[in-house]
Amino acid sequence: MQAYFHRTTSAAPLAVFRMAFGLMLLGSIVRFWSKGWIIDLYIKPRFFFSFYGFEFVKPLGPYTYMLFAVCGISALFVALGLYYRVAIVSLFLSFTYIELIDKSTYLNHYYFVSMVCLLLIVLPAHTYFSVDAYRNRTLPADQIPAWCIDSLKLFVSVLYFFAGLAKLNSDWLLHAQPLRIWLPAHNDMPLIGFLFNYSWTPYVFSWFGCLYDLSIPFLLWNRQTRPWAYVAVVVFHGLTAVLFPIGMFPYIMIVTALIFFSADFHQSLLSQIARLCSVSTTFLSPHRTFVFQPVVGRSIRGFLAVFLVVQLLFPFRYLLYPGELFWTEQGYRFSWRVMLMEKAGYAQFTVKDNAGHRTIVNNTQFLTPLQEKMMSTQPDMLLQFAHILRDYYAQHGFQSPQVYVDSYVALNGRLGKPLIDPTIDLASKQESFAAKPWITSFDDTIYGF
């Protein structure tokens, strides 16, 4: 083990990753800004769904533009390797703050980006081919500890492998759900759209997706299979980008997979970039090994070990809760469960008190269409909205308001059924990490992970 910790490797892959990652995030921020999503998602809404334990993260109103500007500038500075340490901490904090403002906008790849930023804070990604290395002649190094790059590879492998494990369930493999619902909607797609009219196509996509996620980390690690594996990465994520509205995630994963390629491949990329930017080739040959101070190195390795153990264990926290995971969603988020279910439903809230006041809530008075859609099928968001209504009506003449909900949800093509016990006063229930007994029984079984 000690021999491994003293092993070094080229810094080129980490430098390429830093540049590509920063530029992809900068592109994401520009895209978000240009489409008007900042005002639609973070300024216009009257209410927001905070994450439990992060209630201190508040919307910033018009200052949200400043937050996105800080995030975009930080991403650019990370790509350039300019004031890298400050920039990557700023990028982590600003991006994660944006991610935590409203649960309605949660996506797995936002969590992935935050975790990569956290890793990059402790890795020497600025020692090679960076503005910092150019300005500080004591910093440049073309060799870094091998575990710095391997930690990123391991994290990406964990993401893929858990995404594959999550697909080992009866809905995905035996019933091709939810792809049987989603794919026919794209039958007008050029070249391959006609395939989505066949009943066997969703099964092919489901099985291929599962085998891809489970095998791709091992195929990328192996030098012989790596080129073909990367072709599969491009095809898989290219298709998901075309078929499903999941933002920049497919492109981020296509770029991220390059970290598995050899040092010579990345060195060649940097040489081409240097020629295009008229950078002296001597800048690429510092002939120095970056070495952490012993205490710092041990601390970072300890942090990385804890980080990876958490990533391995956290997705299994759903086992601590009763009921079907896809129904209750207790332990669903932050566990690399990507596009596994289609939930559709509606929720009608009734607010009343002992003084005789009673009203049926018009959800659109309080929520945006996206918020209402997300809230209607997720128990913790239903509880949060009930609390929003309780506080609102308490300020408008109701005495100790009681909040009840009639919620009907259909999961992966099944018939709709109540999600929440309609006799329970949600205003009196508190959010916690404990199981939520007021979620109804699913009365069906989805076998698998």
CSV table of N, CA, C and O in Angstrom, one decimal, residues 13 25 27 48 86 120 151 154 174 183 202 377 389 392 430 432 434 439 442:
chain,number,residue,atom,x,y,z
A,13,PRO,N,-3.5,14.2,-17.4
A,13,PRO,CA,-5.0,13.9,-17.3
A,13,PRO,C,-5.7,14.8,-16.4
A,13,PRO,O,-6.9,15.2,-16.7
A,25,LEU,N,-18.9,23.6,-17.1
A,25,LEU,CA,-19.7,24.3,-16.1
A,25,LEU,C,-20.0,25.8,-16.5
A,25,LEU,O,-21.1,26.3,-16.4
A,27,GLY,N,-20.2,26.8,-19.6
A,27,GLY,CA,-21.2,26.6,-20.6
A,27,GLY,C,-22.6,26.4,-20.0
A,27,GLY,O,-23.6,27.0,-20.5
A,48,PHE,N,-40.2,28.2,-1.9
A,48,PHE,CA,-39.2,27.3,-2.3
A,48,PHE,C,-39.2,26.0,-1.4
A,48,PHE,O,-39.6,26.1,-0.2
A,86,VAL,N,-8.7,29.3,-4.7
A,86,VAL,CA,-9.9,30.2,-4.3
A,86,VAL,C,-11.0,29.9,-5.3
A,86,VAL,O,-12.2,29.8,-4.9
A,120,LEU,N,-11.9,18.2,-6.3
A,120,LEU,CA,-10.9,19.0,-6.9
A,120,LEU,C,-10.3,20.0,-5.9
A,120,LEU,O,-9.2,20.6,-6.1
A,151,SER,N,-8.5,8.6,-7.7
A,151,SER,CA,-9.7,8.9,-6.8
A,151,SER,C,-10.8,9.4,-7.7
A,151,SER,O,-12.0,9.1,-7.4
A,154,LEU,N,-12.2,6.4,-9.5
A,154,LEU,CA,-13.1,5.6,-8.6
A,154,LEU,C,-14.4,6.2,-8.4
A,154,LEU,O,-15.4,5.5,-8.4
A,174,LEU,N,-37.9,-6.4,-16.5
A,174,LEU,CA,-39.0,-7.3,-16.9
A,174,LEU,C,-40.1,-6.6,-17.6
A,174,LEU,O,-40.8,-7.2,-18.4
A,183,LEU,N,-40.4,6.2,-24.6
A,183,LEU,CA,-39.8,6.1,-26.0
A,183,LEU,C,-40.8,6.3,-27.1
A,183,LEU,O,-40.5,7.0,-28.1
A,202,PRO,N,-38.2,-0.8,-26.1
A,202,PRO,CA,-37.9,-0.4,-24.7
A,202,PRO,C,-37.1,-1.5,-23.9
A,202,PRO,O,-36.3,-1.1,-23.1
A,377,THR,N,-45.9,14.3,-6.4
A,377,THR,CA,-45.6,12.9,-6.4
A,377,THR,C,-44.5,12.6,-5.4
A,377,THR,O,-44.1,11.4,-5.3
A,389,LEU,N,-48.7,26.0,3.5
A,389,LEU,CA,-50.1,26.4,3.6
A,389,LEU,C,-50.6,26.6,5.0
A,389,LEU,O,-51.3,27.6,5.3
A,392,TYR,N,-49.3,30.0,5.9
A,392,TYR,CA,-49.9,31.1,5.1
A,392,TYR,C,-51.3,31.4,5.6
A,392,TYR,O,-51.7,32.5,5.9
A,430,GLN,N,-44.0,16.6,11.4
A,430,GLN,CA,-42.7,17.3,11.3
A,430,GLN,C,-41.8,16.5,10.4
A,430,GLN,O,-41.8,15.3,10.4
A,432,SER,N,-38.3,14.9,9.2
A,432,SER,CA,-37.2,14.4,9.9
A,432,SER,C,-36.6,13.2,9.0
A,432,SER,O,-37.1,12.9,8.0
A,434,ALA,N,-36.7,10.2,10.0
A,434,ALA,CA,-37.4,9.1,10.4
A,434,ALA,C,-38.4,8.6,9.3
A,434,ALA,O,-38.7,9.4,8.4
A,439,ILE,N,-47.4,7.8,4.7
A,439,ILE,CA,-47.3,7.4,3.3
A,439,ILE,C,-48.1,6.1,3.2
A,439,ILE,O,-47.9,5.2,4.0
A,442,PHE,N,-47.8,0.6,-0.8
A,442,PHE,CA,-47.7,0.5,-2.3
A,442,PHE,C,-48.6,-0.6,-2.8
A,442,PHE,O,-49.1,-0.5,-3.9
